[in-house]
Each structure stands twice: as C-alpha cells, then as structure tokens.
PDB file of C-alpha atoms in Angstrom:
ATOM      1  CA  MET A 143      93.221  86.506-135.915  1.00 93.00           C
ATOM      2  CA  ARG A 144      96.086  84.419-135.134  1.00 94.00           C
ATOM      3  CA  GLU A 145      94.267  81.612-136.048  1.00 96.00           C
ATOM      4  CA  ILE A 146      93.454  82.786-139.549  1.00 97.00           C
ATOM      5  CA  LEU A 147      96.512  83.918-140.297  1.00 97.00           C
ATOM      6  CA  ALA A 148      97.800  80.565-139.182  1.00 97.00           C
ATOM      7  CA  ALA A 149      95.706  78.675-141.249  1.00 97.00           C
ATOM      8  CA  HIS A 150      96.091  81.129-144.190  1.00 97.00           C
ATOM      9  CA  ARG A 151      99.946  80.483-144.209  1.00 97.00           C
ATOM     10  CA  GLU A 152      99.717  76.443-143.695  1.00 97.00           C
ATOM     11  CA  TYR A 153      97.110  76.886-146.985  1.00 98.00           C
ATOM     12  CA  ALA A 154      99.904  78.732-148.463  1.00 97.00           C
ATOM     13  CA  GLU A 155     102.814  76.984-147.641  1.00 97.00           C
ATOM     14  CA  ARG A 156     100.701  73.590-148.151  1.00 97.00           C
ATOM     15  CA  MET A 157     100.358  75.093-152.190  1.00 96.00           C
ATOM     16  CA  ARG A 158     103.652  76.690-152.737  1.00 95.00           C
ATOM     17  CA  ARG A 159     104.840  73.223-152.153  1.00 95.00           C
ATOM     18  CA  ARG A 160     102.360  71.256-154.419  1.00 94.00           C
ATOM     19  CA  ALA A 161     103.051  73.990-157.140  1.00 92.00           C
ATOM     20  CA  GLU A 162     106.632  72.965-156.681  1.00 90.00           C
ATOM     21  CA  ALA A 163     106.472  69.556-157.463  1.00 89.00           C
ATOM     22  CA  ASP A 164     104.430  70.296-160.079  1.00 87.00           C
ATOM     23  CA  ALA A 165     106.142  72.337-161.403  1.00 83.00           C
ATOM     24  CA  GLY A 166     109.314  69.645-161.380  1.00 78.00           C
ATOM     25  CA  ALA A 167     106.524  67.346-163.403  1.00 78.00           C
ATOM     26  CA  ALA A 168     106.027  70.249-166.355  1.00 74.00           C
ATOM     27  CA  GLU A 169     109.689  70.755-167.304  1.00 70.00           C
ATOM     28  CA  ALA A 170     109.185  69.670-170.845  1.00 72.00           C
ATOM     29  CA  TRP A 171     106.424  72.368-171.222  1.00 75.00           C
ATOM     30  CA  ALA A 172     107.496  75.852-171.180  1.00 78.00           C
ATOM     31  CA  TYR A 173     104.068  78.311-170.118  1.00 87.00           C
ATOM     32  CA  PRO A 174     102.568  76.097-167.220  1.00 86.00           C
ATOM     33  CA  ARG A 175     106.064  75.198-165.771  1.00 84.00           C
ATOM     34  CA  LEU A 176     106.416  79.676-166.076  1.00 89.00           C
ATOM     35  CA  THR A 177     102.640  79.522-164.650  1.00 91.00           C
ATOM     36  CA  LEU A 178     103.789  77.106-161.829  1.00 91.00           C
ATOM     37  CA  LYS A 179     106.865  78.653-161.413  1.00 90.00           C
ATOM     38  CA  TRP A 180     104.668  82.325-160.679  1.00 94.00           C
ATOM     39  CA  ALA A 181     102.242  80.435-158.353  1.00 96.00           C
ATOM     40  CA  GLU A 182     105.474  79.172-156.426  1.00 95.00           C
ATOM     41  CA  ARG A 183     106.260  82.336-156.264  1.00 97.00           C
ATOM     42  CA  TYR A 184     102.831  83.904-154.737  1.00 98.00           C
ATOM     43  CA  TYR A 185     102.400  81.505-152.182  1.00 97.00           C
ATOM     44  CA  THR A 186     105.670  82.347-150.746  1.00 97.00           C
ATOM     45  CA  ALA A 187     104.648  85.922-150.546  1.00 98.00           C
ATOM     46  CA  GLU A 188     101.529  84.873-149.350  1.00 98.00           C
ATOM     47  CA  ARG A 189     103.520  82.467-146.739  1.00 98.00           C
ATOM     48  CA  ASP A 190     105.827  85.400-145.766  1.00 98.00           C
ATOM     49  CA  LEU A 191     102.961  87.860-144.954  1.00 98.00           C
ATOM     50  CA  ALA A 192     101.051  86.025-142.832  1.00 98.00           C
ATOM     51  CA  ASP A 193     104.454  85.103-140.633  1.00 98.00           C
ATOM     52  CA  ALA A 194     105.048  89.068-141.194  1.00 98.00           C
ATOM     53  CA  MET A 195     101.476  89.625-139.770  1.00 97.00           C
ATOM     54  CA  LEU A 196     101.810  87.038-136.491  1.00 97.00           C
ATOM     55  CA  ALA A 197     104.738  88.674-135.863  1.00 97.00           C
ATOM     56  CA  ASP A 198     103.151  91.965-135.685  1.00 96.00           C
ATOM     57  CA  ILE A 199     100.160  90.478-133.566  1.00 96.00           C
ATOM     58  CA  GLU A 200     102.721  89.303-131.041  1.00 94.00           C
ATOM     59  CA  GLU A 201     104.624  92.702-131.398  1.00 94.00           C
ATOM     60  CA  LEU A 202     101.776  94.274-129.813  1.00 92.00           C
ATOM     61  CA  GLU A 203     100.915  91.875-127.417  1.00 90.00           C
ATOM     62  CA  GLY A 204     104.374  93.129-125.617  1.00 88.00           C
ATOM     63  CA  GLU A 205     103.808  96.709-126.392  1.00 79.00           C
ATOM     64  CA  ARG A 206     100.554  96.557-124.126  1.00 74.00           C
ATOM     65  CA  PRO A 207     101.117  97.882-120.614  1.00 70.00           C
ATOM     66  CA  TRP A 208      99.266  95.511-118.965  1.00 62.00           C
ATOM     67  CA  HIS A 209     101.326  92.538-119.890  1.00 53.00           C
TER      68      HIS A 209
END
C-alpha cells in the first residue's frame, strides 16, 4: 500500500507541476487557463491525500503492540 501511495503522490505532484507550467503559457486564453488551474488544484489535493494516507499508515504501525 505504501508503495502504491508513494507512486501516486509522485504522479500527482508531477501532474500538478505540469498544469502549473502549462497555465503560465496559456495566460492569453481564459478557458484553458481556468481548466489548468482546476487541474493544478485537483493534483494538489491528490498529492495531499496521498501524504495523509501515508501518515495514517505510519500512525497505525506505531499503534501495533508488537512494535
């Protein structure tokens, strides 16, 4: 699970950076800029959710009696 979440986090961050860069190039066009802004927010949220899940895993592992 940790590997899947880490890979997803990296993917989301890569896509967020790409949307951010593309939005800068699309400044003259309102709808593409708006769409790319939405994409940047979406991938930021996905990255943050993966971070939260990774933290939850760490917390659960710390609660195990055999640790």
